[in-house]
């Protein structure tokens, strides 16, 4: 496998990251996961904006522009023979880079920037979920960043697997619904779409934002709210969203079977059109060099 590391394509087996890198030692970094289809990257601008904004909060300089990242991703896809692949997962990882021992960051960080690419299988038609034990800390500013430490999410997903489910839903420390282990969550309450508010310690997803915008265009009443877990028992449907799965219906939460809501398909069709349009626009604006 070929990866892109700090401006160069290198074989993954030969790549070297400094053992003093704070991303490895302290989780001091961020990442973004993107979907590429036939060489076209969905919502690249939105992902880079979020990555740069997170870096600004943490004090990690962004060492590449959207334009350079677009070129790097194209080079990486080509080098791995994935330019024409139906679905590819791209991951951009940004760390503060090497530093001295201790928690305090260096005064002049030299960030590490890495991009990887791997084939991504088509998502299943639906998934099951449980309410997991780990909680999201809504008071932590890190909860709103796509930061490297993912141990709570990992433990939640492991719990889901042990209980025979595909995904885990997490509550925040106040007991409100927050998110899934790797996705945002939406509920249908009749024909009204409800998703946890940002105050619940969620990561505001790129796909989540697209769904809220599409709902407004389609005349679907969509709100962000503080959702008590009891509302899961009366929901008329639910789905998850992230960059790789798009819109993923939930067929079961704990022991409750969920019906397929009639408006989920309408949103899915609109999202597919939006995805195509964004990829076409991104292709048109990709620089020649």
Short mmCIF file of C-alpha atoms in Angstrom, two decimals:
data_model
loop_
_atom_site.label_atom_id
_atom_site.label_comp_id
_atom_site.label_asym_id
_atom_site.label_seq_id
_atom_site.Cartn_x
_atom_site.Cartn_y
_atom_site.Cartn_z
CA UNK A 1 0.00 0.00 0.00
CA UNK A 2 1.21 3.50 -0.85
CA UNK A 3 0.51 6.36 1.55
CA UNK A 4 1.02 10.14 1.30
CA UNK A 5 3.17 11.37 4.17
CA UNK A 6 4.33 14.96 4.63
CA UNK A 7 4.30 15.75 0.94
CA UNK A 8 5.61 12.50 -0.55
CA UNK A 9 4.22 9.16 -1.69
CA UNK A 10 5.89 6.31 0.21
CA UNK A 11 5.38 2.60 0.65
CA UNK A 12 3.49 2.00 3.89
CA UNK A 13 6.04 -0.61 4.95
CA UNK A 14 8.83 1.94 4.62
CA UNK A 15 7.04 5.00 6.03
CA UNK A 16 8.46 6.54 9.19
CA UNK A 17 6.70 8.66 11.75
CA UNK A 18 8.90 10.17 14.46
CA UNK A 19 8.57 8.10 17.67
CA UNK A 20 8.26 11.42 19.53
CA UNK A 21 5.14 12.29 17.51
CA UNK A 22 2.47 13.58 19.89
CA UNK A 23 -0.29 12.00 17.84
CA UNK A 24 1.14 8.58 18.68
CA UNK A 25 2.08 9.39 22.27
CA UNK A 26 -0.82 11.60 23.38
CA UNK A 27 -3.52 11.45 20.72
CA UNK A 28 -2.65 15.07 19.98
CA UNK A 29 -4.22 15.34 16.55
CA UNK A 30 -7.25 15.19 14.30
CA UNK A 31 -8.49 13.21 11.34
CA UNK A 32 -11.07 13.25 8.57
CA UNK A 33 -12.58 10.34 6.65
CA UNK A 34 -13.73 11.02 3.09
CA UNK A 35 -15.44 9.04 0.35
CA UNK A 36 -14.03 8.93 -3.18
CA UNK A 37 -15.96 7.42 -6.08
CA UNK A 38 -14.24 6.97 -9.45
CA UNK A 39 -11.59 9.42 -8.31
CA UNK A 40 -14.08 12.08 -7.24
CA UNK A 41 -13.96 13.12 -3.60
CA UNK A 42 -17.21 14.03 -1.85
CA UNK A 43 -17.38 17.23 0.22
CA UNK A 44 -13.60 17.74 0.25
CA UNK A 45 -13.94 21.46 1.01
CA UNK A 46 -16.17 20.81 4.03
CA UNK A 47 -13.81 18.21 5.45
CA UNK A 48 -10.75 20.42 5.06
CA UNK A 49 -12.56 23.37 6.63
CA UNK A 50 -13.46 21.24 9.65
CA UNK A 51 -9.93 19.87 9.91
CA UNK A 52 -8.42 23.35 9.76
CA UNK A 53 -10.94 24.70 12.28
CA UNK A 54 -10.11 21.89 14.70
CA UNK A 55 -6.42 22.56 14.19
CA UNK A 56 -6.99 26.22 14.96
CA UNK A 57 -8.71 25.33 18.25
CA UNK A 58 -5.87 23.00 19.24
CA UNK A 59 -3.13 25.28 17.95
CA UNK A 60 -2.00 22.83 15.24
CA UNK A 61 -1.08 24.65 12.01
CA UNK A 62 -2.65 23.32 8.82
CA UNK A 63 0.33 22.54 6.55
CA UNK A 64 -1.61 22.16 3.28
CA UNK A 65 -4.43 23.94 1.48
CA UNK A 66 -7.55 22.33 0.04
CA UNK A 67 -5.95 22.61 -3.39
CA UNK A 68 -2.81 20.73 -2.32
CA UNK A 69 -4.82 18.09 -0.49
CA UNK A 70 -6.94 17.53 -3.59
CA UNK A 71 -3.77 16.97 -5.62
CA UNK A 72 -2.32 14.68 -2.93
CA UNK A 73 -5.49 12.57 -2.81
CA UNK A 74 -5.51 12.25 -6.59
CA UNK A 75 -1.86 11.15 -6.59
CA UNK A 76 -2.57 8.65 -3.83
CA UNK A 77 -5.57 7.13 -5.61
CA UNK A 78 -3.55 6.81 -8.80
CA UNK A 79 -0.55 5.26 -7.02
CA UNK A 80 -2.76 2.60 -5.41
CA UNK A 81 -4.70 1.80 -8.59
CA UNK A 82 -7.90 3.15 -7.05
CA UNK A 83 -8.68 6.05 -9.37
CA UNK A 84 -11.55 4.15 -10.99
CA UNK A 85 -12.71 2.27 -7.89
CA UNK A 86 -16.40 2.48 -7.04
CA UNK A 87 -15.79 3.38 -3.39
CA UNK A 88 -12.60 4.38 -1.60
CA UNK A 89 -12.14 5.52 2.00
CA UNK A 90 -9.60 8.32 2.27
CA UNK A 91 -8.30 9.28 5.68
CA UNK A 92 -6.42 12.51 6.38
CA UNK A 93 -4.57 12.48 9.71
CA UNK A 94 -3.03 15.62 11.17
CA UNK A 95 -0.92 15.57 14.35
CA UNK A 96 1.06 18.24 16.13
CA UNK A 97 4.19 16.31 15.21
CA UNK A 98 7.19 15.52 17.43
CA UNK A 99 7.70 17.22 20.75
CA UNK A 100 9.53 16.95 24.06
CA UNK A 101 8.37 14.79 26.92
CA UNK A 102 5.40 16.02 28.93
CA UNK A 103 2.03 17.51 28.08
CA UNK A 104 2.99 21.02 27.00
CA UNK A 105 3.28 21.32 23.22
CA UNK A 106 6.35 22.71 21.48
CA UNK A 107 6.35 26.44 20.75
CA UNK A 108 6.87 25.90 17.03
CA UNK A 109 5.20 22.60 16.08
CA UNK A 110 6.09 20.80 12.87
CA UNK A 111 2.85 18.92 12.09
CA UNK A 112 2.67 15.45 10.64
CA UNK A 113 0.18 15.09 7.77
CA UNK A 114 -0.69 11.68 6.39
CA UNK A 115 -3.28 10.44 3.87
CA UNK A 116 -4.24 6.82 3.33
CA UNK A 117 -6.60 5.19 0.85
CA UNK A 118 -8.36 1.82 0.95
CA UNK A 119 -11.29 0.23 -0.89
CA UNK A 120 -14.57 0.73 0.95
CA UNK A 121 -17.29 -1.92 0.62
CA UNK A 122 -20.88 -0.83 -0.08
CA UNK A 123 -22.77 -0.22 3.17
CA UNK A 124 -25.46 -2.72 4.19
CA UNK A 125 -29.14 -1.94 3.69
CA UNK A 126 -29.67 -1.40 7.42
CA UNK A 127 -28.03 -1.89 10.82
CA UNK A 128 -29.04 -2.73 14.36
CA UNK A 129 -27.92 -0.75 17.40
CA UNK A 130 -27.82 -0.82 21.18
CA UNK A 131 -27.66 1.86 23.83
CA UNK A 132 -24.08 1.48 25.07
CA UNK A 133 -22.50 2.09 28.46
CA UNK A 134 -19.83 4.73 27.60
CA UNK A 135 -20.99 8.37 27.70
CA UNK A 136 -20.03 11.46 25.68
CA UNK A 137 -18.64 14.30 27.78
CA UNK A 138 -20.64 17.24 26.46
CA UNK A 139 -18.58 19.66 28.58
CA UNK A 140 -15.33 18.75 26.84
CA UNK A 141 -14.41 20.89 23.80
CA UNK A 142 -12.80 17.78 22.31
CA UNK A 143 -16.24 16.16 21.91
CA UNK A 144 -16.95 18.55 19.04
CA UNK A 145 -13.65 17.78 17.27
CA UNK A 146 -12.78 14.77 15.15
CA UNK A 147 -9.85 14.11 17.46
CA UNK A 148 -7.60 11.04 17.43
CA UNK A 149 -8.57 9.61 20.86
CA UNK A 150 -11.49 7.27 20.12
CA UNK A 151 -11.41 4.89 23.07
CA UNK A 152 -14.97 5.58 24.28
CA UNK A 153 -16.23 4.92 20.75
CA UNK A 154 -14.13 1.77 20.52
CA UNK A 155 -15.47 0.43 23.81
CA UNK A 156 -19.03 1.23 22.76
CA UNK A 157 -18.61 -0.62 19.45
CA UNK A 158 -17.08 -3.61 21.22
CA UNK A 159 -20.10 -3.67 23.54
CA UNK A 160 -22.41 -3.61 20.54
CA UNK A 161 -20.63 -6.58 18.99
CA UNK A 162 -20.77 -8.53 22.25
CA UNK A 163 -24.52 -7.92 22.39
CA UNK A 164 -25.13 -8.98 18.79
CA UNK A 165 -25.60 -5.51 17.26
CA UNK A 166 -23.85 -3.60 14.50
CA UNK A 167 -23.63 -0.18 16.13
CA UNK A 168 -23.67 1.54 19.50
CA UNK A 169 -25.63 4.64 20.47
CA UNK A 170 -24.06 6.82 23.15
CA UNK A 171 -25.74 9.14 25.63
CA UNK A 172 -24.05 12.25 26.98
CA UNK A 173 -23.22 12.67 30.65
CA UNK A 174 -26.63 14.30 31.22
CA UNK A 175 -28.44 11.28 29.82
CA UNK A 176 -29.42 12.70 26.44
CA UNK A 177 -28.89 10.88 23.15
CA UNK A 178 -25.64 12.00 21.53
CA UNK A 179 -24.42 9.91 18.61
CA UNK A 180 -23.36 6.49 17.41
CA UNK A 181 -19.80 5.24 17.70
CA UNK A 182 -18.88 6.49 14.22
CA UNK A 183 -21.98 8.35 13.06
CA UNK A 184 -24.60 10.97 13.81
CA UNK A 185 -28.13 9.78 14.54
CA UNK A 186 -31.54 10.96 13.35
CA UNK A 187 -34.99 9.92 14.57
CA UNK A 188 -38.36 10.16 12.86
CA UNK A 189 -41.20 11.29 15.10
CA UNK A 190 -44.12 10.93 12.71
CA UNK A 191 -42.90 13.02 9.74
CA UNK A 192 -40.65 15.22 11.86
CA UNK A 193 -36.89 14.62 11.79
CA UNK A 194 -35.01 15.05 15.07
CA UNK A 195 -31.27 14.89 15.71
CA UNK A 196 -29.26 15.54 18.90
CA UNK A 197 -28.19 19.13 19.41
CA UNK A 198 -24.52 20.08 19.36
CA UNK A 199 -24.77 20.78 23.10
CA UNK A 200 -25.02 17.01 23.62
CA UNK A 201 -21.32 16.57 22.88
CA UNK A 202 -21.72 15.40 19.30
CA UNK A 203 -19.30 15.80 16.43
CA UNK A 204 -21.18 17.99 13.92
CA UNK A 205 -20.82 15.71 10.91
CA UNK A 206 -20.43 16.83 7.31
CA UNK A 207 -23.18 14.44 6.22
CA UNK A 208 -25.35 15.52 9.16
CA UNK A 209 -25.14 19.12 7.95
CA UNK A 210 -26.05 18.04 4.41
CA UNK A 211 -29.12 16.15 5.68
CA UNK A 212 -30.33 19.15 7.68
CA UNK A 213 -29.94 21.35 4.61
CA UNK A 214 -31.69 18.84 2.34
CA UNK A 215 -34.57 18.51 4.79
CA UNK A 216 -35.17 22.24 4.60
CA UNK A 217 -35.14 22.13 0.80
CA UNK A 218 -37.60 19.22 0.76
CA UNK A 219 -39.95 20.85 3.25
CA UNK A 220 -39.25 18.26 5.94
CA UNK A 221 -39.49 19.64 9.47
CA UNK A 222 -36.06 18.93 10.98
CA UNK A 223 -34.91 20.07 14.42
CA UNK A 224 -31.92 19.71 16.72
CA UNK A 225 -33.04 18.77 20.20
CA UNK A 226 -32.11 17.31 23.57
CA UNK A 227 -33.42 13.75 23.17
CA UNK A 228 -34.23 11.63 26.20
CA UNK A 229 -33.54 7.92 25.56
CA UNK A 230 -37.23 7.13 26.18
CA UNK A 231 -38.01 8.77 22.84
CA UNK A 232 -36.19 5.92 21.12
CA UNK A 233 -39.01 3.65 22.23
CA UNK A 234 -41.63 5.68 20.38
CA UNK A 235 -39.65 6.74 17.31
CA UNK A 236 -41.25 5.98 13.95
CA UNK A 237 -37.87 5.27 12.37
CA UNK A 238 -34.20 6.15 12.66
CA UNK A 239 -31.03 6.35 10.61
CA UNK A 240 -27.33 7.06 10.99
CA UNK A 241 -25.13 9.31 8.86
CA UNK A 242 -21.45 9.61 8.09
CA UNK A 243 -19.28 10.13 5.04
CA UNK A 244 -18.89 6.45 4.17
CA UNK A 245 -22.37 5.10 4.91
CA UNK A 246 -24.32 8.15 3.78
CA UNK A 247 -27.77 7.48 5.20
CA UNK A 248 -28.00 4.15 7.04
CA UNK A 249 -31.46 3.07 8.32
CA UNK A 250 -31.62 1.46 11.74
CA UNK A 251 -33.74 -1.67 11.78
CA UNK A 252 -33.53 -2.29 15.52
CA UNK A 253 -32.48 -0.46 18.70
CA UNK A 254 -31.94 -2.85 21.60
CA UNK A 255 -34.92 -5.20 21.37
CA UNK A 256 -37.24 -2.83 19.53
CA UNK A 257 -37.73 -3.36 15.81
CA UNK A 258 -37.96 -0.12 13.84
CA UNK A 259 -40.11 0.35 10.74
CA UNK A 260 -38.71 1.74 7.49
CA UNK A 261 -39.92 5.33 7.34
CA UNK A 262 -41.31 6.46 3.99
CA UNK A 263 -39.35 9.74 3.99
CA UNK A 264 -35.95 8.10 4.50
CA UNK A 265 -35.95 6.96 0.88
CA UNK A 266 -36.80 10.46 -0.29
CA UNK A 267 -33.89 11.91 1.70
CA UNK A 268 -31.59 9.17 0.38
CA UNK A 269 -32.46 9.99 -3.23
CA UNK A 270 -31.86 13.70 -2.62
CA UNK A 271 -28.55 12.96 -0.86
CA UNK A 272 -27.36 10.81 -3.76
CA UNK A 273 -28.05 13.69 -6.16
CA UNK A 274 -26.23 16.11 -3.85
CA UNK A 275 -23.26 13.74 -3.67
CA UNK A 276 -23.09 13.51 -7.47
CA UNK A 277 -23.33 17.29 -7.84
CA UNK A 278 -20.62 17.96 -5.26
CA UNK A 279 -18.25 15.44 -6.86
CA UNK A 280 -18.84 16.93 -10.32
CA UNK A 281 -18.16 20.43 -9.00
CA UNK A 282 -15.03 19.24 -7.22
CA UNK A 283 -13.79 17.59 -10.41
CA UNK A 284 -14.39 20.74 -12.43
CA UNK A 285 -12.39 22.86 -9.97
CA UNK A 286 -9.49 20.42 -9.44
CA UNK A 287 -6.28 22.24 -10.41
CA UNK A 288 -4.21 20.98 -13.34
CA UNK A 289 -0.96 20.89 -11.39
#
